[in-house]
mmCIF file with all atom_site columns, C-alpha atoms in Angstrom:
data_model
loop_
_atom_site.group_PDB
_atom_site.id
_atom_site.type_symbol
_atom_site.label_atom_id
_atom_site.label_alt_id
_atom_site.label_comp_id
_atom_site.label_asym_id
_atom_site.label_entity_id
_atom_site.label_seq_id
_atom_site.pdbx_PDB_ins_code
_atom_site.Cartn_x
_atom_site.Cartn_y
_atom_site.Cartn_z
_atom_site.occupancy
_atom_site.B_iso_or_equiv
_atom_site.pdbx_formal_charge
_atom_site.auth_seq_id
_atom_site.auth_comp_id
_atom_site.auth_asym_id
_atom_site.auth_atom_id
_atom_site.pdbx_PDB_model_num
ATOM 1   C CA . UNK A 1 1   ? -33.182 8.462   -15.178 1.00 43.00 ? 11  UNK A CA 1
ATOM 2   C CA . UNK A 1 2   ? -31.188 7.109   -12.219 1.00 44.00 ? 12  UNK A CA 1
ATOM 3   C CA . UNK A 1 3   ? -27.447 7.677   -12.313 1.00 43.00 ? 13  UNK A CA 1
ATOM 4   C CA . UNK A 1 4   ? -25.402 4.580   -13.027 1.00 46.00 ? 14  UNK A CA 1
ATOM 5   C CA . UNK A 1 5   ? -21.954 4.189   -11.559 1.00 41.00 ? 15  UNK A CA 1
ATOM 6   C CA . UNK A 1 6   ? -19.237 2.180   -13.212 1.00 45.00 ? 16  UNK A CA 1
ATOM 7   C CA . UNK A 1 7   ? -16.711 0.253   -11.161 1.00 40.00 ? 17  UNK A CA 1
ATOM 8   C CA . UNK A 1 8   ? -14.553 2.484   -9.041  1.00 42.00 ? 18  UNK A CA 1
ATOM 9   C CA . UNK A 1 9   ? -10.831 2.216   -9.620  1.00 43.00 ? 19  UNK A CA 1
ATOM 10  C CA . UNK A 1 10  ? -7.969  3.077   -7.364  1.00 43.00 ? 20  UNK A CA 1
ATOM 11  C CA . UNK A 1 11  ? -4.351  3.893   -7.901  1.00 42.00 ? 21  UNK A CA 1
ATOM 12  C CA . UNK A 1 12  ? -1.798  4.561   -5.204  1.00 42.00 ? 22  UNK A CA 1
ATOM 13  C CA . UNK A 1 13  ? 0.500   7.522   -5.354  1.00 40.00 ? 23  UNK A CA 1
ATOM 14  C CA . UNK A 1 14  ? 4.051   6.209   -5.247  1.00 41.00 ? 24  UNK A CA 1
ATOM 15  C CA . UNK A 1 15  ? 5.981   9.403   -4.649  1.00 42.00 ? 25  UNK A CA 1
ATOM 16  C CA . UNK A 1 16  ? 7.485   8.867   -1.212  1.00 54.00 ? 26  UNK A CA 1
ATOM 17  C CA . UNK A 1 17  ? 5.104   5.966   -0.497  1.00 74.00 ? 27  UNK A CA 1
ATOM 18  C CA . UNK A 1 18  ? 2.056   7.964   0.462   1.00 86.00 ? 28  UNK A CA 1
ATOM 19  C CA . UNK A 1 19  ? -0.841  6.351   2.374   1.00 92.00 ? 29  UNK A CA 1
ATOM 20  C CA . UNK A 1 20  ? -3.217  8.233   0.058   1.00 94.00 ? 30  UNK A CA 1
ATOM 21  C CA . UNK A 1 21  ? -5.278  6.136   -2.346  1.00 93.00 ? 31  UNK A CA 1
ATOM 22  C CA . UNK A 1 22  ? -6.897  7.976   -5.232  1.00 94.00 ? 32  UNK A CA 1
ATOM 23  C CA . UNK A 1 23  ? -10.415 6.674   -5.774  1.00 95.00 ? 33  UNK A CA 1
ATOM 24  C CA . UNK A 1 24  ? -12.103 7.489   -9.082  1.00 94.00 ? 34  UNK A CA 1
ATOM 25  C CA . UNK A 1 25  ? -15.247 6.372   -10.864 1.00 93.00 ? 35  UNK A CA 1
ATOM 26  C CA . UNK A 1 26  ? -17.381 7.039   -13.948 1.00 90.00 ? 36  UNK A CA 1
ATOM 27  C CA . UNK A 1 27  ? -21.090 7.780   -13.942 1.00 86.00 ? 37  UNK A CA 1
ATOM 28  C CA . UNK A 1 28  ? -23.721 7.432   -16.653 1.00 84.00 ? 38  UNK A CA 1
ATOM 29  C CA . UNK A 1 29  ? -25.970 10.468  -16.037 1.00 76.00 ? 39  UNK A CA 1
ATOM 30  C CA . UNK A 1 30  ? -28.205 10.861  -19.137 1.00 73.00 ? 40  UNK A CA 1
ATOM 31  C CA . UNK A 1 31  ? -30.308 13.778  -17.828 1.00 75.00 ? 41  UNK A CA 1
ATOM 32  C CA . UNK A 1 32  ? -27.226 15.640  -16.530 1.00 75.00 ? 42  UNK A CA 1
ATOM 33  C CA . UNK A 1 33  ? -28.611 16.125  -13.039 1.00 77.00 ? 43  UNK A CA 1
ATOM 34  C CA . UNK A 1 34  ? -26.199 17.509  -10.492 1.00 80.00 ? 44  UNK A CA 1
ATOM 35  C CA . UNK A 1 35  ? -25.000 14.516  -8.501  1.00 87.00 ? 45  UNK A CA 1
ATOM 36  C CA . UNK A 1 36  ? -23.733 14.074  -4.982  1.00 87.00 ? 46  UNK A CA 1
ATOM 37  C CA . UNK A 1 37  ? -21.396 11.178  -4.135  1.00 92.00 ? 47  UNK A CA 1
ATOM 38  C CA . UNK A 1 38  ? -20.887 9.347   -0.871  1.00 93.00 ? 48  UNK A CA 1
ATOM 39  C CA . UNK A 1 39  ? -18.088 6.879   -0.192  1.00 96.00 ? 49  UNK A CA 1
ATOM 40  C CA . UNK A 1 40  ? -17.989 3.941   2.199   1.00 96.00 ? 50  UNK A CA 1
ATOM 41  C CA . UNK A 1 41  ? -15.567 1.163   3.091   1.00 97.00 ? 51  UNK A CA 1
ATOM 42  C CA . UNK A 1 42  ? -15.614 -2.111  4.978   1.00 97.00 ? 52  UNK A CA 1
ATOM 43  C CA . UNK A 1 43  ? -13.156 -4.900  5.641   1.00 95.00 ? 53  UNK A CA 1
ATOM 44  C CA . UNK A 1 44  ? -13.621 -8.167  3.785   1.00 89.00 ? 54  UNK A CA 1
ATOM 45  C CA . UNK A 1 45  ? -15.937 -10.334 5.851   1.00 90.00 ? 55  UNK A CA 1
ATOM 46  C CA . UNK A 1 46  ? -17.414 -7.334  7.700   1.00 95.00 ? 56  UNK A CA 1
ATOM 47  C CA . UNK A 1 47  ? -21.089 -6.438  7.340   1.00 95.00 ? 57  UNK A CA 1
ATOM 48  C CA . UNK A 1 48  ? -21.180 -2.731  8.230   1.00 96.00 ? 58  UNK A CA 1
ATOM 49  C CA . UNK A 1 49  ? -20.140 -0.004  5.812   1.00 97.00 ? 59  UNK A CA 1
ATOM 50  C CA . UNK A 1 50  ? -18.288 2.976   7.309   1.00 96.00 ? 60  UNK A CA 1
ATOM 51  C CA . UNK A 1 51  ? -18.231 6.424   5.776   1.00 95.00 ? 61  UNK A CA 1
ATOM 52  C CA . UNK A 1 52  ? -14.995 7.634   4.206   1.00 96.00 ? 62  UNK A CA 1
ATOM 53  C CA . UNK A 1 53  ? -16.168 11.250  3.955   1.00 93.00 ? 63  UNK A CA 1
ATOM 54  C CA . UNK A 1 54  ? -16.772 13.640  6.855   1.00 87.00 ? 64  UNK A CA 1
ATOM 55  C CA . UNK A 1 55  ? -20.476 13.819  7.742   1.00 80.00 ? 65  UNK A CA 1
ATOM 56  C CA . UNK A 1 56  ? -20.831 17.388  6.414   1.00 80.00 ? 66  UNK A CA 1
ATOM 57  C CA . UNK A 1 57  ? -19.059 16.659  3.115   1.00 83.00 ? 67  UNK A CA 1
ATOM 58  C CA . UNK A 1 58  ? -20.680 17.472  -0.236  1.00 84.00 ? 68  UNK A CA 1
ATOM 59  C CA . UNK A 1 59  ? -18.601 15.547  -2.778  1.00 92.00 ? 69  UNK A CA 1
ATOM 60  C CA . UNK A 1 60  ? -19.429 16.556  -6.366  1.00 91.00 ? 70  UNK A CA 1
ATOM 61  C CA . UNK A 1 61  ? -16.365 15.348  -8.284  1.00 92.00 ? 71  UNK A CA 1
ATOM 62  C CA . UNK A 1 62  ? -15.824 11.788  -9.530  1.00 93.00 ? 72  UNK A CA 1
ATOM 63  C CA . UNK A 1 63  ? -12.597 11.281  -7.635  1.00 94.00 ? 73  UNK A CA 1
ATOM 64  C CA . UNK A 1 64  ? -11.389 11.463  -4.051  1.00 95.00 ? 74  UNK A CA 1
ATOM 65  C CA . UNK A 1 65  ? -8.013  11.142  -2.344  1.00 95.00 ? 75  UNK A CA 1
ATOM 66  C CA . UNK A 1 66  ? -8.485  8.836   0.643   1.00 95.00 ? 76  UNK A CA 1
ATOM 67  C CA . UNK A 1 67  ? -5.835  9.086   3.347   1.00 95.00 ? 77  UNK A CA 1
ATOM 68  C CA . UNK A 1 68  ? -5.583  5.564   4.780   1.00 95.00 ? 78  UNK A CA 1
ATOM 69  C CA . UNK A 1 69  ? -2.873  6.309   7.364   1.00 93.00 ? 79  UNK A CA 1
ATOM 70  C CA . UNK A 1 70  ? -5.252  5.528   10.250  1.00 93.00 ? 80  UNK A CA 1
ATOM 71  C CA . UNK A 1 71  ? -6.810  2.440   8.636   1.00 94.00 ? 81  UNK A CA 1
ATOM 72  C CA . UNK A 1 72  ? -5.521  -0.929  9.922   1.00 92.00 ? 82  UNK A CA 1
ATOM 73  C CA . UNK A 1 73  ? -3.733  -3.189  7.465   1.00 92.00 ? 83  UNK A CA 1
ATOM 74  C CA . UNK A 1 74  ? -6.079  -5.446  5.564   1.00 93.00 ? 84  UNK A CA 1
ATOM 75  C CA . UNK A 1 75  ? -8.186  -5.984  2.466   1.00 94.00 ? 85  UNK A CA 1
ATOM 76  C CA . UNK A 1 76  ? -11.158 -3.673  2.041   1.00 96.00 ? 86  UNK A CA 1
ATOM 77  C CA . UNK A 1 77  ? -14.052 -2.984  -0.285  1.00 96.00 ? 87  UNK A CA 1
ATOM 78  C CA . UNK A 1 78  ? -15.030 0.558   -1.264  1.00 97.00 ? 88  UNK A CA 1
ATOM 79  C CA . UNK A 1 79  ? -18.563 1.564   -2.251  1.00 96.00 ? 89  UNK A CA 1
ATOM 80  C CA . UNK A 1 80  ? -19.461 4.734   -4.138  1.00 95.00 ? 90  UNK A CA 1
ATOM 81  C CA . UNK A 1 81  ? -23.051 5.938   -4.205  1.00 93.00 ? 91  UNK A CA 1
ATOM 82  C CA . UNK A 1 82  ? -24.323 8.549   -6.677  1.00 90.00 ? 92  UNK A CA 1
ATOM 83  C CA . UNK A 1 83  ? -27.525 10.443  -5.916  1.00 87.00 ? 93  UNK A CA 1
ATOM 84  C CA . UNK A 1 84  ? -29.492 13.253  -7.570  1.00 81.00 ? 94  UNK A CA 1
ATOM 85  C CA . UNK A 1 85  ? -31.166 14.200  -4.256  1.00 71.00 ? 95  UNK A CA 1
ATOM 86  C CA . UNK A 1 86  ? -29.977 17.805  -4.339  1.00 65.00 ? 96  UNK A CA 1
ATOM 87  C CA . UNK A 1 87  ? -31.951 18.671  -7.508  1.00 64.00 ? 97  UNK A CA 1
ATOM 88  C CA . UNK A 1 88  ? -35.077 16.497  -7.279  1.00 67.00 ? 98  UNK A CA 1
ATOM 89  C CA . UNK A 1 89  ? -38.007 16.248  -4.871  1.00 61.00 ? 99  UNK A CA 1
ATOM 90  C CA . UNK A 1 90  ? -38.091 13.202  -2.619  1.00 65.00 ? 100 UNK A CA 1
ATOM 91  C CA . UNK A 1 91  ? -40.422 11.163  -4.838  1.00 65.00 ? 101 UNK A CA 1
ATOM 92  C CA . UNK A 1 92  ? -38.214 11.684  -7.906  1.00 68.00 ? 102 UNK A CA 1
ATOM 93  C CA . UNK A 1 93  ? -34.810 11.121  -6.339  1.00 72.00 ? 103 UNK A CA 1
ATOM 94  C CA . UNK A 1 94  ? -32.682 8.329   -7.758  1.00 79.00 ? 104 UNK A CA 1
ATOM 95  C CA . UNK A 1 95  ? -29.450 6.750   -6.602  1.00 80.00 ? 105 UNK A CA 1
ATOM 96  C CA . UNK A 1 96  ? -27.076 4.046   -7.723  1.00 86.00 ? 106 UNK A CA 1
ATOM 97  C CA . UNK A 1 97  ? -24.028 2.419   -6.141  1.00 91.00 ? 107 UNK A CA 1
ATOM 98  C CA . UNK A 1 98  ? -21.106 0.250   -7.089  1.00 94.00 ? 108 UNK A CA 1
ATOM 99  C CA . UNK A 1 99  ? -18.616 -1.765  -5.013  1.00 95.00 ? 109 UNK A CA 1
ATOM 100 C CA . UNK A 1 100 ? -14.944 -1.875  -5.953  1.00 94.00 ? 110 UNK A CA 1
ATOM 101 C CA . UNK A 1 101 ? -12.654 -4.816  -6.358  1.00 94.00 ? 111 UNK A CA 1
ATOM 102 C CA . UNK A 1 102 ? -10.713 -5.598  -3.139  1.00 94.00 ? 112 UNK A CA 1
ATOM 103 C CA . UNK A 1 103 ? -8.305  -2.833  -2.068  1.00 92.00 ? 113 UNK A CA 1
ATOM 104 C CA . UNK A 1 104 ? -5.229  -3.777  -0.027  1.00 90.00 ? 114 UNK A CA 1
ATOM 105 C CA . UNK A 1 105 ? -4.179  -1.266  2.611   1.00 94.00 ? 115 UNK A CA 1
ATOM 106 C CA . UNK A 1 106 ? -0.673  -1.781  3.948   1.00 94.00 ? 116 UNK A CA 1
ATOM 107 C CA . UNK A 1 107 ? 1.135   1.291   5.220   1.00 93.00 ? 117 UNK A CA 1
ATOM 108 C CA . UNK A 1 108 ? 3.540   -0.406  7.639   1.00 92.00 ? 118 UNK A CA 1
ATOM 109 C CA . UNK A 1 109 ? 7.140   -1.001  6.511   1.00 94.00 ? 119 UNK A CA 1
ATOM 110 C CA . UNK A 1 110 ? 8.834   -4.364  6.840   1.00 97.00 ? 120 UNK A CA 1
ATOM 111 C CA . UNK A 1 111 ? 11.517  -4.818  9.504   1.00 97.00 ? 121 UNK A CA 1
ATOM 112 C CA . UNK A 1 112 ? 15.022  -6.133  9.017   1.00 98.00 ? 122 UNK A CA 1
ATOM 113 C CA . UNK A 1 113 ? 15.911  -8.112  12.149  1.00 97.00 ? 123 UNK A CA 1
ATOM 114 C CA . UNK A 1 114 ? 18.672  -10.373 13.462  1.00 97.00 ? 124 UNK A CA 1
ATOM 115 C CA . UNK A 1 115 ? 21.145  -8.674  11.146  1.00 97.00 ? 125 UNK A CA 1
ATOM 116 C CA . UNK A 1 116 ? 24.595  -10.039 11.939  1.00 97.00 ? 126 UNK A CA 1
ATOM 117 C CA . UNK A 1 117 ? 27.978  -9.689  10.271  1.00 95.00 ? 127 UNK A CA 1
ATOM 118 C CA . UNK A 1 118 ? 30.932  -12.018 10.643  1.00 93.00 ? 128 UNK A CA 1
ATOM 119 C CA . UNK A 1 119 ? 33.657  -10.600 8.446   1.00 91.00 ? 129 UNK A CA 1
ATOM 120 C CA . UNK A 1 120 ? 32.338  -10.995 4.875   1.00 93.00 ? 130 UNK A CA 1
ATOM 121 C CA . UNK A 1 121 ? 29.260  -13.080 5.795   1.00 96.00 ? 131 UNK A CA 1
ATOM 122 C CA . UNK A 1 122 ? 25.975  -11.299 6.622   1.00 97.00 ? 132 UNK A CA 1
ATOM 123 C CA . UNK A 1 123 ? 22.724  -12.936 7.735   1.00 98.00 ? 133 UNK A CA 1
ATOM 124 C CA . UNK A 1 124 ? 19.328  -11.676 8.817   1.00 98.00 ? 134 UNK A CA 1
ATOM 125 C CA . UNK A 1 125 ? 15.577  -11.765 8.336   1.00 98.00 ? 135 UNK A CA 1
ATOM 126 C CA . UNK A 1 126 ? 13.020  -9.447  6.761   1.00 98.00 ? 136 UNK A CA 1
ATOM 127 C CA . UNK A 1 127 ? 9.555   -9.512  8.347   1.00 98.00 ? 137 UNK A CA 1
ATOM 128 C CA . UNK A 1 128 ? 6.322   -7.810  7.357   1.00 96.00 ? 138 UNK A CA 1
ATOM 129 C CA . UNK A 1 129 ? 3.042   -7.852  9.248   1.00 91.00 ? 139 UNK A CA 1
ATOM 130 C CA . UNK A 1 130 ? 0.750   -8.102  6.221   1.00 91.00 ? 140 UNK A CA 1
ATOM 131 C CA . UNK A 1 131 ? 2.381   -8.268  2.772   1.00 92.00 ? 141 UNK A CA 1
ATOM 132 C CA . UNK A 1 132 ? 4.990   -10.694 1.470   1.00 96.00 ? 142 UNK A CA 1
ATOM 133 C CA . UNK A 1 133 ? 8.541   -9.424  1.162   1.00 98.00 ? 143 UNK A CA 1
ATOM 134 C CA . UNK A 1 134 ? 9.131   -8.413  -2.455  1.00 97.00 ? 144 UNK A CA 1
ATOM 135 C CA . UNK A 1 135 ? 12.765  -7.279  -2.584  1.00 97.00 ? 145 UNK A CA 1
ATOM 136 C CA . UNK A 1 136 ? 15.974  -7.203  -0.533  1.00 98.00 ? 146 UNK A CA 1
ATOM 137 C CA . UNK A 1 137 ? 19.123  -5.184  -1.173  1.00 98.00 ? 147 UNK A CA 1
ATOM 138 C CA . UNK A 1 138 ? 22.210  -3.923  0.578   1.00 98.00 ? 148 UNK A CA 1
ATOM 139 C CA . UNK A 1 139 ? 24.472  -0.905  0.392   1.00 97.00 ? 149 UNK A CA 1
ATOM 140 C CA . UNK A 1 140 ? 28.120  -0.920  1.389   1.00 96.00 ? 150 UNK A CA 1
ATOM 141 C CA . UNK A 1 141 ? 29.297  2.358   2.963   1.00 95.00 ? 151 UNK A CA 1
ATOM 142 C CA . UNK A 1 142 ? 26.482  4.319   1.299   1.00 94.00 ? 152 UNK A CA 1
ATOM 143 C CA . UNK A 1 143 ? 27.290  3.162   -2.214  1.00 94.00 ? 153 UNK A CA 1
ATOM 144 C CA . UNK A 1 144 ? 24.927  1.676   -4.790  1.00 95.00 ? 154 UNK A CA 1
ATOM 145 C CA . UNK A 1 145 ? 22.263  -0.844  -3.762  1.00 97.00 ? 155 UNK A CA 1
ATOM 146 C CA . UNK A 1 146 ? 22.920  -4.470  -4.688  1.00 97.00 ? 156 UNK A CA 1
ATOM 147 C CA . UNK A 1 147 ? 20.251  -7.200  -4.721  1.00 97.00 ? 157 UNK A CA 1
ATOM 148 C CA . UNK A 1 148 ? 19.990  -9.969  -2.123  1.00 97.00 ? 158 UNK A CA 1
ATOM 149 C CA . UNK A 1 149 ? 18.000  -13.173 -2.576  1.00 97.00 ? 159 UNK A CA 1
ATOM 150 C CA . UNK A 1 150 ? 16.258  -14.955 0.284   1.00 98.00 ? 160 UNK A CA 1
ATOM 151 C CA . UNK A 1 151 ? 17.603  -18.315 1.413   1.00 97.00 ? 161 UNK A CA 1
ATOM 152 C CA . UNK A 1 152 ? 14.900  -20.187 -0.526  1.00 97.00 ? 162 UNK A CA 1
ATOM 153 C CA . UNK A 1 153 ? 15.441  -17.965 -3.637  1.00 96.00 ? 163 UNK A CA 1
ATOM 154 C CA . UNK A 1 154 ? 11.729  -17.040 -3.803  1.00 96.00 ? 164 UNK A CA 1
ATOM 155 C CA . UNK A 1 155 ? 10.076  -13.845 -2.534  1.00 97.00 ? 165 UNK A CA 1
ATOM 156 C CA . UNK A 1 156 ? 6.724   -15.233 -1.396  1.00 96.00 ? 166 UNK A CA 1
ATOM 157 C CA . UNK A 1 157 ? 6.530   -15.009 2.414   1.00 97.00 ? 167 UNK A CA 1
ATOM 158 C CA . UNK A 1 158 ? 6.052   -12.319 5.048   1.00 96.00 ? 168 UNK A CA 1
ATOM 159 C CA . UNK A 1 159 ? 9.240   -13.611 6.726   1.00 98.00 ? 169 UNK A CA 1
ATOM 160 C CA . UNK A 1 160 ? 12.292  -14.162 4.551   1.00 98.00 ? 170 UNK A CA 1
ATOM 161 C CA . UNK A 1 161 ? 15.676  -15.260 5.883   1.00 98.00 ? 171 UNK A CA 1
ATOM 162 C CA . UNK A 1 162 ? 18.764  -14.270 3.933   1.00 98.00 ? 172 UNK A CA 1
ATOM 163 C CA . UNK A 1 163 ? 22.521  -14.687 3.956   1.00 97.00 ? 173 UNK A CA 1
ATOM 164 C CA . UNK A 1 164 ? 25.135  -13.329 1.594   1.00 96.00 ? 174 UNK A CA 1
ATOM 165 C CA . UNK A 1 165 ? 28.867  -12.792 1.202   1.00 95.00 ? 175 UNK A CA 1
ATOM 166 C CA . UNK A 1 166 ? 30.497  -9.453  0.603   1.00 95.00 ? 176 UNK A CA 1
ATOM 167 C CA . UNK A 1 167 ? 32.742  -9.407  -2.488  1.00 93.00 ? 177 UNK A CA 1
ATOM 168 C CA . UNK A 1 168 ? 36.015  -11.277 -2.053  1.00 92.00 ? 178 UNK A CA 1
ATOM 169 C CA . UNK A 1 169 ? 37.833  -8.339  -3.682  1.00 93.00 ? 179 UNK A CA 1
ATOM 170 C CA . UNK A 1 170 ? 36.842  -6.018  -0.838  1.00 93.00 ? 180 UNK A CA 1
ATOM 171 C CA . UNK A 1 171 ? 40.015  -4.762  0.914   1.00 94.00 ? 181 UNK A CA 1
ATOM 172 C CA . UNK A 1 172 ? 40.507  -5.294  4.642   1.00 94.00 ? 182 UNK A CA 1
ATOM 173 C CA . UNK A 1 173 ? 38.923  -2.636  6.813   1.00 95.00 ? 183 UNK A CA 1
ATOM 174 C CA . UNK A 1 174 ? 35.768  -1.576  8.667   1.00 96.00 ? 184 UNK A CA 1
ATOM 175 C CA . UNK A 1 175 ? 32.504  -1.218  6.741   1.00 96.00 ? 185 UNK A CA 1
ATOM 176 C CA . UNK A 1 176 ? 28.928  -0.128  7.345   1.00 97.00 ? 186 UNK A CA 1
ATOM 177 C CA . UNK A 1 177 ? 26.299  -2.311  5.686   1.00 97.00 ? 187 UNK A CA 1
ATOM 178 C CA . UNK A 1 178 ? 22.678  -1.195  5.312   1.00 98.00 ? 188 UNK A CA 1
ATOM 179 C CA . UNK A 1 179 ? 20.078  -3.801  4.345   1.00 98.00 ? 189 UNK A CA 1
ATOM 180 C CA . UNK A 1 180 ? 16.754  -2.640  2.938   1.00 98.00 ? 190 UNK A CA 1
ATOM 181 C CA . UNK A 1 181 ? 13.584  -4.730  2.576   1.00 98.00 ? 191 UNK A CA 1
ATOM 182 C CA . UNK A 1 182 ? 10.534  -3.886  0.461   1.00 97.00 ? 192 UNK A CA 1
ATOM 183 C CA . UNK A 1 183 ? 7.087   -5.418  0.757   1.00 96.00 ? 193 UNK A CA 1
ATOM 184 C CA . UNK A 1 184 ? 4.585   -5.838  -2.073  1.00 92.00 ? 194 UNK A CA 1
ATOM 185 C CA . UNK A 1 185 ? 2.848   -2.599  -1.078  1.00 90.00 ? 195 UNK A CA 1
ATOM 186 C CA . UNK A 1 186 ? 6.160   -0.757  -1.718  1.00 92.00 ? 196 UNK A CA 1
ATOM 187 C CA . UNK A 1 187 ? 6.853   0.028   1.922   1.00 94.00 ? 197 UNK A CA 1
ATOM 188 C CA . UNK A 1 188 ? 10.528  -0.212  2.858   1.00 96.00 ? 198 UNK A CA 1
ATOM 189 C CA . UNK A 1 189 ? 12.472  -0.680  6.065   1.00 96.00 ? 199 UNK A CA 1
ATOM 190 C CA . UNK A 1 190 ? 16.217  -0.751  6.800   1.00 97.00 ? 200 UNK A CA 1
ATOM 191 C CA . UNK A 1 191 ? 18.733  -1.937  9.333   1.00 98.00 ? 201 UNK A CA 1
ATOM 192 C CA . UNK A 1 192 ? 22.456  -1.280  9.704   1.00 97.00 ? 202 UNK A CA 1
ATOM 193 C CA . UNK A 1 193 ? 25.360  -3.381  10.863  1.00 97.00 ? 203 UNK A CA 1
ATOM 194 C CA . UNK A 1 194 ? 29.103  -2.830  11.111  1.00 96.00 ? 204 UNK A CA 1
ATOM 195 C CA . UNK A 1 195 ? 31.653  -5.379  9.998   1.00 95.00 ? 205 UNK A CA 1
ATOM 196 C CA . UNK A 1 196 ? 35.411  -5.602  9.959   1.00 94.00 ? 206 UNK A CA 1
ATOM 197 C CA . UNK A 1 197 ? 37.399  -7.562  7.423   1.00 92.00 ? 207 UNK A CA 1
ATOM 198 C CA . UNK A 1 198 ? 40.962  -8.553  8.310   1.00 89.00 ? 208 UNK A CA 1
#
């Protein structure tokens, strides 16, 4: 009987924001033939599938850790093909494939730009090349992170402007402010500015 592949699933490792995507799939293999798997990807709207595995690879397990560090940002499809070619003659070989749901690859951090401080008032922008900005926060002199909202109060764009006031109870003096932006792919970027309150 030909092997049947179920939909492949992916989950990103979040420890340290790795570019590695863990691909995994299930196979219905009623005659328990030894199977070989091949993996391919293509961008949405593209016609040609490109191999994920090295040409000499013999993948036997039903999972693979795909390092996407060199893949441009975008939305991709992944195809897994299962074949019993290694244990059957040519006329009895069977194969089956399945295409994943869209996979977003975004390994580039957002940038915090135009960060300016005038006494207690700070303004700036967070920009990402692919994903919407998902979160903004600031730290005062390396202390705890406090949330910032964009000017329109909604995190839904790849460019979000923001402005906020430091606490009125803050004593006069010089301070270092770090602003951190996160995109929806959990990449983060920071910028620093100095301010003086008198």
